[in-house]
Amino acid sequence: MKRRNFIKTTSCVTVGALLPNSNIIYGTEKKYVGSTFHTTENSHIKIDGNTMFIETKTLNAILEKGIIISLRCKQTGQEYIRKSESNKNRALQLIYNNDTVNINDEVSGNITARKISRNKAEYIFHTWNGDGILFISADDETGDIIVEPSAYSSRPGLLACRWNIVNIKDTLDLIAPFYQGVKLKLNDPLLKNTRWKWPFSWEAGLAILQDDNGGFWVHTQDDKYRFKALQTSSEDPFTLGFDSEAFGPIENNLSAGGVAWRINTYSGNWHVPAERYREWYWKTYNLLSEEKKRPKWLNNIKFALSWCPGDARILDAIAKRIQPDNVLLHFPNWRTDPYDENYPTFIPSNEAKIFIKKAQQMGFHVMPHFNSIDMDPSHPVFEQVRDFSYRDIESKVLQGWSWYDGKGIGVPESNLNRLTNRDKKVMVKIHPGLGMWRSILVENMQKAIADLSLDSVFIDVTLCTWNIHNSIVDSTTTPEGMNKLIKYVAGINDGIAVGGEGLNEITAQAQSFAQVHLFKHGADGYERGSDCDLNHFLFSKICKPFGYSGLSGKNEQESLRMKVHLDHGAIPTITINSPDEIINPNPAVSEMFKMAIGK
């Protein structure tokens, strides 16, 4: 178990009533149903030299050489961009490994604006370091401004094209789906110079900027699994960078783009844009059908035990405090193999069979721990799938785990050593887009599920999808492949509840439970950003979060971690090592039980 500890180290409408379980938001002036405003108001774009004036039903904006210099909400009259005399602002940048290149006319070249139609225009960049386009349109129905950046140069190795929003007012809070949701000032040190990759750490494609009575927001309605990222506080903390990544491999790549970013204003609290995004998300991925697939007992779970020891006395102790059918048990050490070794072999030990049977007879819901994409390279299956291992998009190193001398290290690049160090828990990640891998995994899982009569399983590292060197396998990216994998597992025996690691807009679609991580966990003051349950708001109708690790309440740090999980809407969760911690609980563990039973 020590190895797990390493991971620790809208539019402008007035909010009259927000109905969380409804598809309707009622305002004082307009009615919003789903993602469509019922109106016939037209948007307009006008150009004067290199200045672009945009008016939609919800906002007025001014752009200069592609840079937003004014963004004003029509309903509230609020302006969200600060005036600046600086000439260092950049609308477009090219992102290389450890290098950011400006696409501007500082040295030579030009940036010109061109009108295409009533509500469409573009900026054309021909500059010293590269060329690009900002295609801009205005959506009549929603009032969104849609910005589609693309850029290129003759220099190979391009990772992404970045579109920047600069000079954001310093009164605004950033509300974003980083590790279950954060609410922080843009200049908070916790956000400093961080590139949040979708969907691994930027868990849904939206960012909300909120003041006392509304704000503005940026989102993408991308359903093609394109890789993207959000850059916070690189040089200027009041700049946000929205990256459109090229698919790996990138060593010969010259161009990037393809993601359309939507910007709009709103009045009210952050639930207004989040609700609109959720409605789009539900419709796009047909999640009403997923809701119907969830087990009836999903909403009965009130308490969770992560990393549950296989001690039957713990079951008896819990049953004296809460009804077992309200309890979810994440059970890691149940196989004949040691933890995190010899995947994808899943053979239950005799001791685990006895423990699971007793738990099921008492009414507990037990999730034995499997793994989604990590496998032991000394396993015979590796020969079939080794060519589809994760490699870093820039360094090309193998990605996975090894565990040595109490800490995590990389995967051996020696072909021999990769196969002969099982004692160091070497694991390599296999691309989930590979149909053969999904078949092998589910075949091995299905045997254990039948043997143990399981109604739920936990598959680890489902959050580990990002852009890699070999990003496309079977015409599928890693996030799309993980989505397919989770759905494949969930379909075993006509339906089984799946728990996974992490919670994002891809994994939530077929997972019933998510063991979630915390934002900047371990950093000083990380809890100050926790006053925002954004992911719970977006996903909890189909996927319930519960806590990860270090939740024993034995010290101030673990008690705080338990509280932050609750702030994010997680099921009350503990981690313990003995039944005595249930029989004689400390105050933090006792509080979790009280919350679970409604006292």
CSV table of N, CA and C in Angstrom, one decimal, residues 273-377:
chain,number,residue,atom,x,y,z
A,273,PRO,N,-23.5,29.2,-16.1
A,273,PRO,CA,-22.7,28.6,-17.2
A,273,PRO,C,-22.5,27.1,-17.0
A,274,ALA,N,-22.3,26.6,-15.8
A,274,ALA,CA,-22.1,25.2,-15.5
A,274,ALA,C,-23.3,24.4,-15.9
A,275,GLU,N,-24.5,24.9,-15.7
A,275,GLU,CA,-25.7,24.2,-16.1
A,275,GLU,C,-25.8,24.2,-17.6
A,276,ARG,N,-25.5,25.2,-18.3
A,276,ARG,CA,-25.5,25.2,-19.7
A,276,ARG,C,-24.5,24.2,-20.3
A,277,TYR,N,-23.3,24.1,-19.7
A,277,TYR,CA,-22.4,23.2,-20.2
A,277,TYR,C,-22.9,21.7,-19.9
A,278,ARG,N,-23.5,21.5,-18.7
A,278,ARG,CA,-24.0,20.2,-18.4
A,278,ARG,C,-25.1,19.8,-19.3
A,279,GLU,N,-25.9,20.7,-19.7
A,279,GLU,CA,-27.0,20.3,-20.7
A,279,GLU,C,-26.4,19.9,-22.0
A,280,TRP,N,-25.4,20.7,-22.5
A,280,TRP,CA,-24.7,20.3,-23.7
A,280,TRP,C,-24.1,18.9,-23.6
A,281,TYR,N,-23.4,18.7,-22.5
A,281,TYR,CA,-22.7,17.4,-22.2
A,281,TYR,C,-23.7,16.2,-22.2
A,282,TRP,N,-24.8,16.4,-21.5
A,282,TRP,CA,-25.8,15.3,-21.4
A,282,TRP,C,-26.4,15.0,-22.7
A,283,LYS,N,-26.7,16.0,-23.5
A,283,LYS,CA,-27.3,15.7,-24.8
A,283,LYS,C,-26.2,15.1,-25.8
A,284,THR,N,-25.0,15.7,-25.8
A,284,THR,CA,-24.0,15.2,-26.8
A,284,THR,C,-23.6,13.8,-26.6
A,285,TYR,N,-23.5,13.4,-25.3
A,285,TYR,CA,-23.1,12.0,-25.1
A,285,TYR,C,-24.2,11.1,-24.7
A,286,ASN,N,-25.5,11.5,-24.9
A,286,ASN,CA,-26.7,10.7,-24.7
A,286,ASN,C,-26.6,10.1,-23.3
A,287,LEU,N,-26.4,10.9,-22.3
A,287,LEU,CA,-26.3,10.4,-20.9
A,287,LEU,C,-27.6,10.1,-20.2
A,288,LEU,N,-28.7,10.5,-20.8
A,288,LEU,CA,-30.0,9.9,-20.3
A,288,LEU,C,-30.0,8.4,-20.3
A,289,SER,N,-29.5,7.9,-21.4
A,289,SER,CA,-29.4,6.4,-21.5
A,289,SER,C,-28.5,5.8,-20.5
A,290,GLU,N,-27.4,6.5,-20.2
A,290,GLU,CA,-26.4,6.0,-19.2
A,290,GLU,C,-27.1,6.1,-17.8
A,291,GLU,N,-27.9,7.1,-17.5
A,291,GLU,CA,-28.6,7.2,-16.2
A,291,GLU,C,-29.4,5.9,-16.0
A,292,LYS,N,-30.0,5.4,-17.1
A,292,LYS,CA,-30.9,4.3,-16.9
A,292,LYS,C,-30.1,3.0,-16.7
A,293,LYS,N,-28.8,3.0,-17.0
A,293,LYS,CA,-28.0,1.8,-16.8
A,293,LYS,C,-27.5,1.7,-15.4
A,294,ARG,N,-27.5,2.8,-14.7
A,294,ARG,CA,-26.9,2.7,-13.3
A,294,ARG,C,-27.7,1.8,-12.4
A,295,PRO,N,-27.0,1.1,-11.5
A,295,PRO,CA,-27.7,0.2,-10.6
A,295,PRO,C,-28.6,1.0,-9.6
A,296,LYS,N,-29.7,0.3,-9.2
A,296,LYS,CA,-30.7,1.0,-8.4
A,296,LYS,C,-30.1,1.3,-7.0
A,297,TRP,N,-29.1,0.6,-6.6
A,297,TRP,CA,-28.5,0.9,-5.3
A,297,TRP,C,-27.5,2.1,-5.3
A,298,LEU,N,-27.2,2.6,-6.5
A,298,LEU,CA,-26.2,3.7,-6.6
A,298,LEU,C,-26.5,4.8,-5.6
A,299,ASN,N,-27.7,5.3,-5.6
A,299,ASN,CA,-28.0,6.5,-4.7
A,299,ASN,C,-28.2,6.1,-3.2
A,300,ASN,N,-28.1,4.8,-2.9
A,300,ASN,CA,-28.2,4.4,-1.5
A,300,ASN,C,-26.9,4.4,-0.8
A,301,ILE,N,-25.8,4.6,-1.5
A,301,ILE,CA,-24.4,4.6,-0.9
A,301,ILE,C,-24.2,5.9,-0.2
A,302,LYS,N,-24.0,5.7,1.1
A,302,LYS,CA,-23.8,6.9,2.0
A,302,LYS,C,-22.4,7.0,2.6
A,303,PHE,N,-21.6,5.9,2.5
A,303,PHE,CA,-20.3,5.8,3.2
A,303,PHE,C,-19.4,4.9,2.4
A,304,ALA,N,-18.1,5.3,2.4
A,304,ALA,CA,-17.1,4.5,1.6
A,304,ALA,C,-15.9,4.3,2.4
A,305,LEU,N,-15.3,3.1,2.2
A,305,LEU,CA,-14.0,2.7,2.8
A,305,LEU,C,-13.0,2.4,1.7
A,306,SER,N,-12.1,3.3,1.5
A,306,SER,CA,-11.0,3.1,0.5
A,306,SER,C,-9.9,2.3,1.0
A,307,TRP,N,-9.3,1.4,0.2
A,307,TRP,CA,-8.2,0.6,0.6
A,307,TRP,C,-8.5,-0.3,1.8
A,308,CYS,N,-9.7,-0.9,1.7
A,308,CYS,CA,-10.2,-1.7,2.8
A,308,CYS,C,-9.3,-3.0,3.1
A,309,PRO,N,-8.9,-3.2,4.3
A,309,PRO,CA,-8.1,-4.4,4.6
A,309,PRO,C,-9.1,-5.6,4.6
A,310,GLY,N,-8.5,-6.8,4.4
A,310,GLY,CA,-9.3,-8.0,4.3
A,310,GLY,C,-9.6,-8.6,5.6
A,311,ASP,N,-9.9,-7.9,6.6
A,311,ASP,CA,-10.1,-8.3,8.0
A,311,ASP,C,-11.7,-8.4,8.2
A,312,ALA,N,-12.2,-9.5,8.4
A,312,ALA,CA,-13.7,-9.7,8.5
A,312,ALA,C,-14.2,-8.9,9.8
A,313,ARG,N,-13.4,-8.7,10.7
A,313,ARG,CA,-13.8,-8.0,11.9
A,313,ARG,C,-14.2,-6.5,11.6
A,314,ILE,N,-13.5,-6.0,10.5
A,314,ILE,CA,-13.9,-4.6,10.1
A,314,ILE,C,-15.3,-4.6,9.6
A,315,LEU,N,-15.8,-5.6,8.9
A,315,LEU,CA,-17.1,-5.7,8.5
A,315,LEU,C,-18.1,-5.6,9.6
A,316,ASP,N,-17.8,-6.4,10.6
A,316,ASP,CA,-18.7,-6.5,11.8
A,316,ASP,C,-18.7,-5.1,12.5
A,317,ALA,N,-17.6,-4.5,12.6
A,317,ALA,CA,-17.5,-3.2,13.3
A,317,ALA,C,-18.3,-2.1,12.5
A,318,ILE,N,-18.2,-2.1,11.2
A,318,ILE,CA,-18.9,-1.1,10.4
A,318,ILE,C,-20.4,-1.3,10.5
A,319,ALA,N,-20.8,-2.6,10.5
A,319,ALA,CA,-22.2,-3.0,10.5
A,319,ALA,C,-22.9,-2.5,11.8
A,320,LYS,N,-22.2,-2.3,12.8
A,320,LYS,CA,-22.7,-1.8,14.1
A,320,LYS,C,-23.0,-0.3,14.0
A,321,ARG,N,-22.4,0.4,13.0
A,321,ARG,CA,-22.6,1.8,12.9
A,321,ARG,C,-23.5,2.3,11.8
A,322,ILE,N,-23.6,1.5,10.7
A,322,ILE,CA,-24.3,1.9,9.5
A,322,ILE,C,-24.8,0.6,8.8
A,323,GLN,N,-25.9,0.7,8.1
A,323,GLN,CA,-26.4,-0.4,7.4
A,323,GLN,C,-25.4,-0.8,6.3
A,324,PRO,N,-25.0,-2.0,6.2
A,324,PRO,CA,-24.0,-2.4,5.2
A,324,PRO,C,-24.4,-2.1,3.8
A,325,ASP,N,-25.7,-2.2,3.4
A,325,ASP,CA,-26.1,-1.9,2.1
A,325,ASP,C,-25.9,-0.4,1.7
A,326,ASN,N,-25.6,0.4,2.7
A,326,ASN,CA,-25.2,1.8,2.4
A,326,ASN,C,-23.7,2.1,2.3
A,327,VAL,N,-23.0,1.0,2.2
A,327,VAL,CA,-21.5,1.1,2.3
A,327,VAL,C,-20.8,0.5,1.1
A,328,LEU,N,-19.9,1.3,0.5
A,328,LEU,CA,-19.0,0.9,-0.6
A,328,LEU,C,-17.6,0.6,-0.1
A,329,LEU,N,-17.1,-0.6,-0.4
A,329,LEU,CA,-15.8,-1.1,0.0
A,329,LEU,C,-14.9,-1.2,-1.2
A,330,HIS,N,-13.8,-0.4,-1.2
A,330,HIS,CA,-12.8,-0.5,-2.3
A,330,HIS,C,-11.7,-1.5,-1.7
A,331,PHE,N,-11.5,-2.7,-2.3
A,331,PHE,CA,-10.8,-3.8,-1.8
A,331,PHE,C,-9.6,-4.1,-2.6
A,332,PRO,N,-8.3,-3.7,-2.2
A,332,PRO,CA,-7.2,-3.8,-3.1
A,332,PRO,C,-6.5,-5.2,-3.1
A,333,ASN,N,-6.3,-5.8,-1.9
A,333,ASN,CA,-5.5,-7.0,-1.8
A,333,ASN,C,-6.3,-8.2,-1.8
A,334,TRP,N,-6.8,-8.6,-2.9
A,334,TRP,CA,-7.7,-9.8,-3.0
A,334,TRP,C,-7.1,-10.9,-3.9
A,335,ARG,N,-6.1,-10.6,-4.6
A,335,ARG,CA,-5.6,-11.6,-5.6
A,335,ARG,C,-4.5,-12.5,-5.0
A,336,THR,N,-4.2,-13.6,-5.7
A,336,THR,CA,-3.1,-14.5,-5.3
A,336,THR,C,-1.8,-13.8,-5.5
A,337,ASP,N,-1.7,-12.8,-6.4
A,337,ASP,CA,-0.5,-12.0,-6.6
A,337,ASP,C,-0.5,-10.8,-5.7
A,338,PRO,N,0.7,-10.3,-5.4
A,338,PRO,CA,0.8,-9.1,-4.6
A,338,PRO,C,0.2,-7.9,-5.3
A,339,TYR,N,-0.1,-6.9,-4.6
A,339,TYR,CA,-0.7,-5.7,-5.1
A,339,TYR,C,0.2,-5.1,-6.2
A,340,ASP,N,-0.5,-4.7,-7.4
A,340,ASP,CA,0.2,-4.1,-8.5
A,340,ASP,C,1.3,-5.0,-9.1
A,341,GLU,N,1.1,-6.3,-9.1
A,341,GLU,CA,2.0,-7.2,-9.8
A,341,GLU,C,1.2,-8.1,-10.6
A,342,ASN,N,1.8,-8.5,-11.8
A,342,ASN,CA,1.2,-9.6,-12.7
A,342,ASN,C,-0.2,-9.2,-13.3
A,343,TYR,N,-0.5,-7.9,-13.5
A,343,TYR,CA,-1.6,-7.6,-14.2
A,343,TYR,C,-1.4,-8.0,-15.7
A,344,PRO,N,-2.4,-8.5,-16.4
A,344,PRO,CA,-3.8,-8.6,-16.1
A,344,PRO,C,-4.3,-9.9,-15.6
A,345,THR,N,-3.6,-10.6,-14.7
A,345,THR,CA,-4.1,-11.8,-14.1
A,345,THR,C,-4.8,-11.4,-12.8
A,346,PHE,N,-6.1,-11.9,-12.7
A,346,PHE,CA,-6.9,-11.6,-11.6
A,346,PHE,C,-7.5,-12.9,-11.0
A,347,ILE,N,-6.7,-13.5,-10.2
A,347,ILE,CA,-7.2,-14.8,-9.5
A,347,ILE,C,-7.4,-14.5,-8.0
A,348,PRO,N,-8.6,-14.7,-7.5
A,348,PRO,CA,-8.8,-14.4,-6.1
A,348,PRO,C,-8.2,-15.4,-5.2
A,349,SER,N,-7.6,-14.9,-4.1
A,349,SER,CA,-7.1,-15.8,-3.1
A,349,SER,C,-8.2,-16.4,-2.3
A,350,ASN,N,-8.0,-17.5,-1.6
A,350,ASN,CA,-9.0,-18.1,-0.8
A,350,ASN,C,-9.5,-17.2,0.4
A,351,GLU,N,-8.5,-16.5,0.9
A,351,GLU,CA,-8.9,-15.5,2.0
A,351,GLU,C,-9.8,-14.4,1.5
A,352,ALA,N,-9.5,-14.0,0.3
A,352,ALA,CA,-10.3,-12.9,-0.3
A,352,ALA,C,-11.7,-13.4,-0.6
A,353,LYS,N,-11.8,-14.7,-1.1
A,353,LYS,CA,-13.1,-15.3,-1.4
A,353,LYS,C,-14.0,-15.3,-0.1
A,354,ILE,N,-13.4,-15.7,1.0
A,354,ILE,CA,-14.1,-15.7,2.3
A,354,ILE,C,-14.6,-14.3,2.7
A,355,PHE,N,-13.7,-13.4,2.6
A,355,PHE,CA,-14.0,-12.0,3.0
A,355,PHE,C,-15.1,-11.4,2.1
A,356,ILE,N,-15.0,-11.6,0.8
A,356,ILE,CA,-16.0,-11.0,-0.1
A,356,ILE,C,-17.3,-11.6,0.1
A,357,LYS,N,-17.4,-13.0,0.3
A,357,LYS,CA,-18.6,-13.7,0.5
A,357,LYS,C,-19.3,-13.2,1.7
A,358,LYS,N,-18.6,-13.0,2.8
A,358,LYS,CA,-19.2,-12.5,4.1
A,358,LYS,C,-19.7,-11.1,3.9
A,359,ALA,N,-18.9,-10.3,3.2
A,359,ALA,CA,-19.3,-8.9,3.0
A,359,ALA,C,-20.6,-8.8,2.2
A,360,GLN,N,-20.7,-9.6,1.1
A,360,GLN,CA,-21.9,-9.7,0.3
A,360,GLN,C,-23.1,-10.2,1.1
A,361,GLN,N,-22.9,-11.2,1.9
A,361,GLN,CA,-24.0,-11.7,2.7
A,361,GLN,C,-24.5,-10.7,3.7
A,362,MET,N,-23.7,-9.8,4.1
A,362,MET,CA,-24.1,-8.8,5.1
A,362,MET,C,-24.7,-7.6,4.4
A,363,GLY,N,-24.5,-7.5,3.0
A,363,GLY,CA,-25.2,-6.5,2.3
A,363,GLY,C,-24.2,-5.4,1.7
A,364,PHE,N,-22.9,-5.5,2.1
A,364,PHE,CA,-21.9,-4.6,1.6
A,364,PHE,C,-21.8,-4.7,0.1
A,365,HIS,N,-21.4,-3.5,-0.6
A,365,HIS,CA,-21.1,-3.5,-2.0
A,365,HIS,C,-19.5,-3.5,-2.1
A,366,VAL,N,-18.9,-4.5,-2.6
A,366,VAL,CA,-17.5,-4.7,-2.6
A,366,VAL,C,-17.0,-4.5,-4.0
A,367,MET,N,-16.0,-3.6,-4.2
A,367,MET,CA,-15.3,-3.3,-5.4
A,367,MET,C,-13.8,-3.8,-5.4
A,368,PRO,N,-13.6,-5.1,-5.8
A,368,PRO,CA,-12.2,-5.5,-5.9
A,368,PRO,C,-11.4,-4.6,-6.9
A,369,HIS,N,-10.1,-4.5,-6.6
A,369,HIS,CA,-9.3,-3.5,-7.3
A,369,HIS,C,-8.6,-4.3,-8.6
A,370,PHE,N,-9.0,-3.8,-9.8
A,370,PHE,CA,-8.4,-4.2,-11.0
A,370,PHE,C,-7.6,-3.1,-11.6
A,371,ASN,N,-7.1,-3.2,-12.8
A,371,ASN,CA,-6.4,-2.1,-13.4
A,371,ASN,C,-6.8,-2.0,-14.9
A,372,SER,N,-6.9,-0.8,-15.3
A,372,SER,CA,-7.5,-0.5,-16.7
A,372,SER,C,-6.4,-0.6,-17.8
A,373,ILE,N,-5.3,0.0,-17.6
A,373,ILE,CA,-4.3,0.0,-18.7
A,373,ILE,C,-2.8,-0.3,-18.2
A,374,ASP,N,-2.6,-0.3,-16.9
A,374,ASP,CA,-1.2,-0.7,-16.4
A,374,ASP,C,-1.1,-2.2,-16.5
A,375,MET,N,0.0,-2.7,-17.0
A,375,MET,CA,0.2,-4.2,-17.0
A,375,MET,C,1.7,-4.5,-16.7
A,376,ASP,N,1.9,-5.7,-16.2
A,376,ASP,CA,3.2,-6.1,-15.8
A,376,ASP,C,3.9,-6.6,-17.1
A,377,PRO,N,5.1,-6.0,-17.5
A,377,PRO,CA,5.7,-6.4,-18.7
A,377,PRO,C,6.3,-7.9,-18.6
